[in-house]
Amino acid sequence: MHKFQLRNAERRNRSQNLTSAAGRRGFTLTELLIVMAILVLLVSLIGPPLLGSKQKADINSVKTQIGMFQSALERYAVDMNKFPSTEEGLAALVMKPGADGTESSSLDSESSDDASADDGTSESGGSSWDGPYLKTDKLPSDPWGKAYSYEYPPTHNKINLPDIWSFGPDGQENTEDDIVSWSGKGEEGSERSASEGTNE
């Protein structure tokens, strides 16, 4: 009887070892396919809303950046008594116009530098350039990698403020997804753009 109990115990141990070995082998192909199908289903359900919220976040980022440009341009105008020209562009907010070796405007010619050396004002009557007016050393691009567009004198703004815009997610000019300063889209709460400017 003792031998019989030993054999039964050995059989039980072997069957337990086989069962635990089978448990350690991993998942079957069917189980893996089911898990993968569930993951694909979850990604297809959750992915599009996440991508949509990313695009909304990018658009809000552009609106905020345009608002920051507008504030910086107002500080520039106080110092220089004018907005940068279209040729000077937004670069005038981070680098003194003419400081890059290109032909400078009358504000930054040698004669105006001589005139401003005495009293700190330029020939146009404004104080000298006191930038940079942005917190960065170079102009930021929009979230889609394109440069912001700038125009002064404005062609779209009904008031005498520069036109600033991004081509938007599609990267194409003059399409419905352009994000512009003159229709109130440039800065949330920008009442003057919303109330006085219209999109042409």
PDB file of C-alpha atoms in Angstrom:
ATOM      1  CA  MET A   1       0.000   0.000   0.000  1.00  0.00           C
ATOM      2  CA  HIS A   2       2.857   2.282   0.763  1.00  0.00           C
ATOM      3  CA  LYS A   3       4.224   1.863  -2.792  1.00  0.00           C
ATOM      4  CA  PHE A   4       0.810   2.640  -4.202  1.00  0.00           C
ATOM      5  CA  GLN A   5       0.628   5.914  -2.245  1.00  0.00           C
ATOM      6  CA  LEU A   6       4.099   6.855  -3.457  1.00  0.00           C
ATOM      7  CA  ARG A   7       3.128   6.251  -7.065  1.00  0.00           C
ATOM      8  CA  ASN A   8      -0.060   8.319  -6.684  1.00  0.00           C
ATOM      9  CA  ALA A   9       1.933  11.140  -5.092  1.00  0.00           C
ATOM     10  CA  GLU A  10       4.469  11.003  -7.929  1.00  0.00           C
ATOM     11  CA  ARG A  11       1.676  11.106 -10.511  1.00  0.00           C
ATOM     12  CA  ARG A  12       0.084  14.106  -8.802  1.00  0.00           C
ATOM     13  CA  ASN A  13       3.426  15.907  -8.704  1.00  0.00           C
ATOM     14  CA  ARG A  14       4.029  15.184 -12.390  1.00  0.00           C
ATOM     15  CA  SER A  15       0.563  16.400 -13.399  1.00  0.00           C
ATOM     16  CA  GLN A  16       1.021  19.566 -11.305  1.00  0.00           C
ATOM     17  CA  ASN A  17       4.413  20.132 -12.932  1.00  0.00           C
ATOM     18  CA  LEU A  18       2.895  19.656 -16.388  1.00  0.00           C
ATOM     19  CA  THR A  19       0.057  22.050 -15.563  1.00  0.00           C
ATOM     20  CA  SER A  20       2.405  24.724 -14.225  1.00  0.00           C
ATOM     21  CA  ALA A  21       4.714  24.246 -17.226  1.00  0.00           C
ATOM     22  CA  ALA A  22       1.757  24.743 -19.557  1.00  0.00           C
ATOM     23  CA  GLY A  23       0.861  27.922 -17.655  1.00  0.00           C
ATOM     24  CA  ARG A  24       4.387  29.225 -18.118  1.00  0.00           C
ATOM     25  CA  ARG A  25       4.437  28.664 -21.887  1.00  0.00           C
ATOM     26  CA  GLY A  26       2.571  31.932 -22.553  1.00  0.00           C
ATOM     27  CA  PHE A  27      -0.459  32.871 -24.573  1.00  0.00           C
ATOM     28  CA  THR A  28      -1.825  30.949 -27.484  1.00  0.00           C
ATOM     29  CA  LEU A  29      -1.994  32.548 -30.905  1.00  0.00           C
ATOM     30  CA  THR A  30      -5.760  32.882 -30.588  1.00  0.00           C
ATOM     31  CA  GLU A  31      -5.444  34.755 -27.297  1.00  0.00           C
ATOM     32  CA  LEU A  32      -2.874  37.138 -28.793  1.00  0.00           C
ATOM     33  CA  LEU A  33      -5.103  37.824 -31.808  1.00  0.00           C
ATOM     34  CA  ILE A  34      -8.066  38.586 -29.543  1.00  0.00           C
ATOM     35  CA  VAL A  35      -5.993  41.027 -27.465  1.00  0.00           C
ATOM     36  CA  MET A  36      -4.673  42.708 -30.632  1.00  0.00           C
ATOM     37  CA  ALA A  37      -8.213  43.036 -32.041  1.00  0.00           C
ATOM     38  CA  ILE A  38      -9.378  44.678 -28.806  1.00  0.00           C
ATOM     39  CA  LEU A  39      -6.438  47.118 -28.904  1.00  0.00           C
ATOM     40  CA  VAL A  40      -7.149  48.037 -32.540  1.00  0.00           C
ATOM     41  CA  LEU A  41     -10.801  48.628 -31.680  1.00  0.00           C
ATOM     42  CA  LEU A  42      -9.874  50.868 -28.732  1.00  0.00           C
ATOM     43  CA  VAL A  43      -7.412  52.897 -30.814  1.00  0.00           C
ATOM     44  CA  SER A  44      -9.987  53.361 -33.585  1.00  0.00           C
ATOM     45  CA  LEU A  45     -12.554  54.601 -31.066  1.00  0.00           C
ATOM     46  CA  ILE A  46     -10.269  56.836 -28.998  1.00  0.00           C
ATOM     47  CA  GLY A  47      -7.751  57.988 -31.643  1.00  0.00           C
ATOM     48  CA  PRO A  48      -9.846  60.420 -33.739  1.00  0.00           C
ATOM     49  CA  PRO A  49     -11.125  62.460 -30.781  1.00  0.00           C
ATOM     50  CA  LEU A  50      -7.568  62.735 -29.461  1.00  0.00           C
ATOM     51  CA  LEU A  51      -6.316  63.933 -32.856  1.00  0.00           C
ATOM     52  CA  GLY A  52      -9.151  66.454 -33.008  1.00  0.00           C
ATOM     53  CA  SER A  53      -8.256  67.816 -29.596  1.00  0.00           C
ATOM     54  CA  LYS A  54      -4.602  68.112 -30.684  1.00  0.00           C
ATOM     55  CA  GLN A  55      -5.670  70.234 -33.656  1.00  0.00           C
ATOM     56  CA  LYS A  56      -7.849  72.406 -31.395  1.00  0.00           C
ATOM     57  CA  ALA A  57      -4.901  72.849 -29.033  1.00  0.00           C
ATOM     58  CA  ASP A  58      -2.671  73.865 -31.966  1.00  0.00           C
ATOM     59  CA  ILE A  59      -5.249  76.406 -33.160  1.00  0.00           C
ATOM     60  CA  ASN A  60      -5.536  77.859 -29.648  1.00  0.00           C
ATOM     61  CA  SER A  61      -1.741  78.035 -29.495  1.00  0.00           C
ATOM     62  CA  VAL A  62      -1.718  80.087 -32.718  1.00  0.00           C
ATOM     63  CA  LYS A  63      -4.399  82.430 -31.353  1.00  0.00           C
ATOM     64  CA  THR A  64      -2.329  82.951 -28.221  1.00  0.00           C
ATOM     65  CA  GLN A  65       0.846  83.564 -30.236  1.00  0.00           C
ATOM     66  CA  ILE A  66      -0.901  86.123 -32.453  1.00  0.00           C
ATOM     67  CA  GLY A  67      -2.075  87.879 -29.283  1.00  0.00           C
ATOM     68  CA  MET A  68       1.517  87.921 -28.014  1.00  0.00           C
ATOM     69  CA  PHE A  69       2.665  89.404 -31.345  1.00  0.00           C
ATOM     70  CA  GLN A  70      -0.022  92.100 -31.046  1.00  0.00           C
ATOM     71  CA  SER A  71       1.123  93.036 -27.534  1.00  0.00           C
ATOM     72  CA  ALA A  72       4.770  93.106 -28.612  1.00  0.00           C
ATOM     73  CA  LEU A  73       3.890  95.235 -31.651  1.00  0.00           C
ATOM     74  CA  GLU A  74       2.121  97.745 -29.415  1.00  0.00           C
ATOM     75  CA  ARG A  75       5.253  98.051 -27.243  1.00  0.00           C
ATOM     76  CA  TYR A  76       7.350  98.428 -30.417  1.00  0.00           C
ATOM     77  CA  ALA A  77       5.012 101.181 -31.672  1.00  0.00           C
ATOM     78  CA  VAL A  78       5.347 103.059 -28.373  1.00  0.00           C
ATOM     79  CA  ASP A  79       9.150 102.998 -28.700  1.00  0.00           C
ATOM     80  CA  MET A  80       9.391 103.627 -32.444  1.00  0.00           C
ATOM     81  CA  ASN A  81       6.230 105.671 -33.017  1.00  0.00           C
ATOM     82  CA  LYS A  82       5.213 103.294 -35.825  1.00  0.00           C
ATOM     83  CA  PHE A  83       4.621  99.617 -36.523  1.00  0.00           C
ATOM     84  CA  PRO A  84       7.259  97.645 -38.455  1.00  0.00           C
ATOM     85  CA  SER A  85       6.750  97.744 -42.210  1.00  0.00           C
ATOM     86  CA  THR A  86       5.853  94.618 -44.156  1.00  0.00           C
ATOM     87  CA  GLU A  87       9.507  94.388 -45.232  1.00  0.00           C
ATOM     88  CA  GLU A  88      10.767  94.607 -41.641  1.00  0.00           C
ATOM     89  CA  GLY A  89       8.080  92.174 -40.550  1.00  0.00           C
ATOM     90  CA  LEU A  90       7.777  90.454 -37.210  1.00  0.00           C
ATOM     91  CA  ALA A  91      11.570  90.070 -37.151  1.00  0.00           C
ATOM     92  CA  ALA A  92      11.696  93.691 -35.942  1.00  0.00           C
ATOM     93  CA  LEU A  93      10.357  92.399 -32.622  1.00  0.00           C
ATOM     94  CA  VAL A  94      13.472  90.322 -31.931  1.00  0.00           C
ATOM     95  CA  MET A  95      16.158  92.137 -33.932  1.00  0.00           C
ATOM     96  CA  LYS A  96      16.656  95.853 -34.469  1.00  0.00           C
ATOM     97  CA  PRO A  97      15.614  96.714 -38.031  1.00  0.00           C
ATOM     98  CA  GLY A  98      18.726  96.923 -40.189  1.00  0.00           C
ATOM     99  CA  ALA A  99      20.893  95.110 -37.603  1.00  0.00           C
ATOM    100  CA  ASP A 100      21.131  91.990 -39.778  1.00  0.00           C
ATOM    101  CA  GLY A 101      23.184  93.785 -42.435  1.00  0.00           C
ATOM    102  CA  THR A 102      20.238  94.360 -44.752  1.00  0.00           C
ATOM    103  CA  GLU A 103      19.268  97.793 -45.883  1.00  0.00           C
ATOM    104  CA  SER A 104      17.717  99.548 -42.923  1.00  0.00           C
ATOM    105  CA  SER A 105      14.776 101.878 -42.708  1.00  0.00           C
ATOM    106  CA  SER A 106      15.211 105.583 -42.074  1.00  0.00           C
ATOM    107  CA  LEU A 107      14.908 104.892 -38.369  1.00  0.00           C
ATOM    108  CA  ASP A 108      18.088 102.875 -38.309  1.00  0.00           C
ATOM    109  CA  SER A 109      20.271 104.644 -40.842  1.00  0.00           C
ATOM    110  CA  GLU A 110      23.518 106.172 -39.674  1.00  0.00           C
ATOM    111  CA  SER A 111      21.994 109.649 -39.653  1.00  0.00           C
ATOM    112  CA  SER A 112      19.159 108.589 -37.365  1.00  0.00           C
ATOM    113  CA  ASP A 113      21.604 106.773 -35.085  1.00  0.00           C
ATOM    114  CA  ASP A 114      23.565 110.016 -34.848  1.00  0.00           C
ATOM    115  CA  ALA A 115      20.376 111.955 -34.163  1.00  0.00           C
ATOM    116  CA  SER A 116      19.197 109.485 -31.559  1.00  0.00           C
ATOM    117  CA  ALA A 117      22.543 109.450 -29.789  1.00  0.00           C
ATOM    118  CA  ASP A 118      21.847 112.920 -28.391  1.00  0.00           C
ATOM    119  CA  ASP A 119      18.312 112.603 -27.058  1.00  0.00           C
ATOM    120  CA  GLY A 120      17.379 108.899 -27.433  1.00  0.00           C
ATOM    121  CA  THR A 121      14.738 109.525 -30.093  1.00  0.00           C
ATOM    122  CA  SER A 122      14.654 108.559 -33.733  1.00  0.00           C
ATOM    123  CA  GLU A 123      13.936 110.913 -36.627  1.00  0.00           C
ATOM    124  CA  SER A 124      10.346 109.667 -36.734  1.00  0.00           C
ATOM    125  CA  GLY A 125       9.737 111.032 -33.244  1.00  0.00           C
ATOM    126  CA  GLY A 126       9.531 107.729 -31.335  1.00  0.00           C
ATOM    127  CA  SER A 127      12.036 106.492 -28.826  1.00  0.00           C
ATOM    128  CA  SER A 128      14.767 104.216 -30.075  1.00  0.00           C
ATOM    129  CA  TRP A 129      14.306 100.467 -30.503  1.00  0.00           C
ATOM    130  CA  ASP A 130      14.273  98.894 -27.039  1.00  0.00           C
ATOM    131  CA  GLY A 131      13.758  95.234 -27.897  1.00  0.00           C
ATOM    132  CA  PRO A 132      13.649  92.405 -28.116  1.00  0.00           C
ATOM    133  CA  TYR A 133       9.923  92.636 -27.598  1.00  0.00           C
ATOM    134  CA  LEU A 134       9.399  88.864 -27.456  1.00  0.00           C
ATOM    135  CA  LYS A 135      10.826  86.515 -24.843  1.00  0.00           C
ATOM    136  CA  THR A 136      12.563  84.420 -27.512  1.00  0.00           C
ATOM    137  CA  ASP A 137      15.684  85.115 -29.547  1.00  0.00           C
ATOM    138  CA  LYS A 138      14.026  84.066 -32.794  1.00  0.00           C
ATOM    139  CA  LEU A 139      10.520  84.197 -34.159  1.00  0.00           C
ATOM    140  CA  PRO A 140       8.400  81.167 -33.383  1.00  0.00           C
ATOM    141  CA  SER A 141       6.784  79.183 -36.193  1.00  0.00           C
ATOM    142  CA  ASP A 142       3.199  78.039 -36.073  1.00  0.00           C
ATOM    143  CA  PRO A 143       2.524  74.456 -34.865  1.00  0.00           C
ATOM    144  CA  TRP A 144       2.592  73.248 -38.486  1.00  0.00           C
ATOM    145  CA  GLY A 145       6.115  74.564 -39.093  1.00  0.00           C
ATOM    146  CA  LYS A 146       5.211  77.647 -41.148  1.00  0.00           C
ATOM    147  CA  ALA A 147       6.255  81.222 -40.439  1.00  0.00           C
ATOM    148  CA  TYR A 148       3.584  83.670 -39.367  1.00  0.00           C
ATOM    149  CA  SER A 149       2.632  86.203 -42.041  1.00  0.00           C
ATOM    150  CA  TYR A 150       2.672  89.935 -41.339  1.00  0.00           C
ATOM    151  CA  GLU A 151       1.537  92.985 -43.268  1.00  0.00           C
ATOM    152  CA  TYR A 152       1.638  96.673 -42.451  1.00  0.00           C
ATOM    153  CA  PRO A 153       0.010  98.867 -43.579  1.00  0.00           C
ATOM    154  CA  PRO A 154      -2.873  96.426 -43.258  1.00  0.00           C
ATOM    155  CA  THR A 155      -5.111  95.381 -46.124  1.00  0.00           C
ATOM    156  CA  HIS A 156      -7.657  93.429 -44.055  1.00  0.00           C
ATOM    157  CA  ASN A 157      -7.783  95.213 -40.712  1.00  0.00           C
ATOM    158  CA  LYS A 158     -10.328  98.036 -40.708  1.00  0.00           C
ATOM    159  CA  ILE A 159      -8.321  99.821 -38.035  1.00  0.00           C
ATOM    160  CA  ASN A 160      -4.686 100.790 -38.341  1.00  0.00           C
ATOM    161  CA  LEU A 161      -3.257  97.598 -36.821  1.00  0.00           C
ATOM    162  CA  PRO A 162      -0.973  95.130 -38.594  1.00  0.00           C
ATOM    163  CA  ASP A 163      -2.418  92.037 -40.245  1.00  0.00           C
ATOM    164  CA  ILE A 164      -0.967  88.862 -38.676  1.00  0.00           C
ATOM    165  CA  TRP A 165      -1.989  85.382 -39.761  1.00  0.00           C
ATOM    166  CA  SER A 166      -1.124  81.706 -39.925  1.00  0.00           C
ATOM    167  CA  PHE A 167      -1.996  79.504 -42.900  1.00  0.00           C
ATOM    168  CA  GLY A 168      -3.536  77.049 -40.439  1.00  0.00           C
ATOM    169  CA  PRO A 169      -3.470  73.239 -40.414  1.00  0.00           C
ATOM    170  CA  ASP A 170      -3.553  72.847 -44.214  1.00  0.00           C
ATOM    171  CA  GLY A 171      -0.577  75.188 -44.748  1.00  0.00           C
ATOM    172  CA  GLN A 172      -2.329  76.905 -47.673  1.00  0.00           C
ATOM    173  CA  GLU A 173      -2.932  80.643 -47.925  1.00  0.00           C
ATOM    174  CA  ASN A 174      -6.463  82.057 -48.261  1.00  0.00           C
ATOM    175  CA  THR A 175      -8.335  78.966 -47.122  1.00  0.00           C
ATOM    176  CA  GLU A 176     -11.040  78.661 -44.488  1.00  0.00           C
ATOM    177  CA  ASP A 177      -8.676  77.325 -41.826  1.00  0.00           C
ATOM    178  CA  ASP A 178      -6.380  80.383 -41.879  1.00  0.00           C
ATOM    179  CA  ILE A 179      -6.085  81.905 -38.405  1.00  0.00           C
ATOM    180  CA  VAL A 180      -6.077  85.692 -38.665  1.00  0.00           C
ATOM    181  CA  SER A 181      -5.855  88.728 -36.399  1.00  0.00           C
ATOM    182  CA  TRP A 182      -8.366  90.920 -38.202  1.00  0.00           C
ATOM    183  CA  SER A 183     -11.524  88.895 -37.654  1.00  0.00           C
ATOM    184  CA  GLY A 184     -11.219  88.375 -33.913  1.00  0.00           C
ATOM    185  CA  LYS A 185      -9.776  84.896 -34.378  1.00  0.00           C
ATOM    186  CA  GLY A 186      -6.250  86.001 -33.574  1.00  0.00           C
ATOM    187  CA  GLU A 187      -6.685  86.444 -29.833  1.00  0.00           C
ATOM    188  CA  GLU A 188      -9.449  85.264 -27.566  1.00  0.00           C
ATOM    189  CA  GLY A 189     -10.975  88.327 -26.000  1.00  0.00           C
ATOM    190  CA  SER A 190      -9.463  90.683 -28.552  1.00  0.00           C
ATOM    191  CA  GLU A 191     -12.527  92.888 -28.691  1.00  0.00           C
ATOM    192  CA  ARG A 192     -11.137  95.477 -31.065  1.00  0.00           C
ATOM    193  CA  SER A 193     -10.326  92.831 -33.710  1.00  0.00           C
ATOM    194  CA  ALA A 194     -13.668  91.126 -33.296  1.00  0.00           C
ATOM    195  CA  SER A 195     -15.789  94.256 -33.227  1.00  0.00           C
ATOM    196  CA  GLU A 196     -14.006  96.418 -35.782  1.00  0.00           C
ATOM    197  CA  GLY A 197     -12.419  93.947 -38.172  1.00  0.00           C
ATOM    198  CA  THR A 198     -14.084  91.592 -40.585  1.00  0.00           C
ATOM    199  CA  ASN A 199     -12.712  88.758 -42.640  1.00  0.00           C
ATOM    200  CA  GLU A 200     -12.640  89.695 -46.317  1.00  0.00           C
TER     201      GLU A 200
END
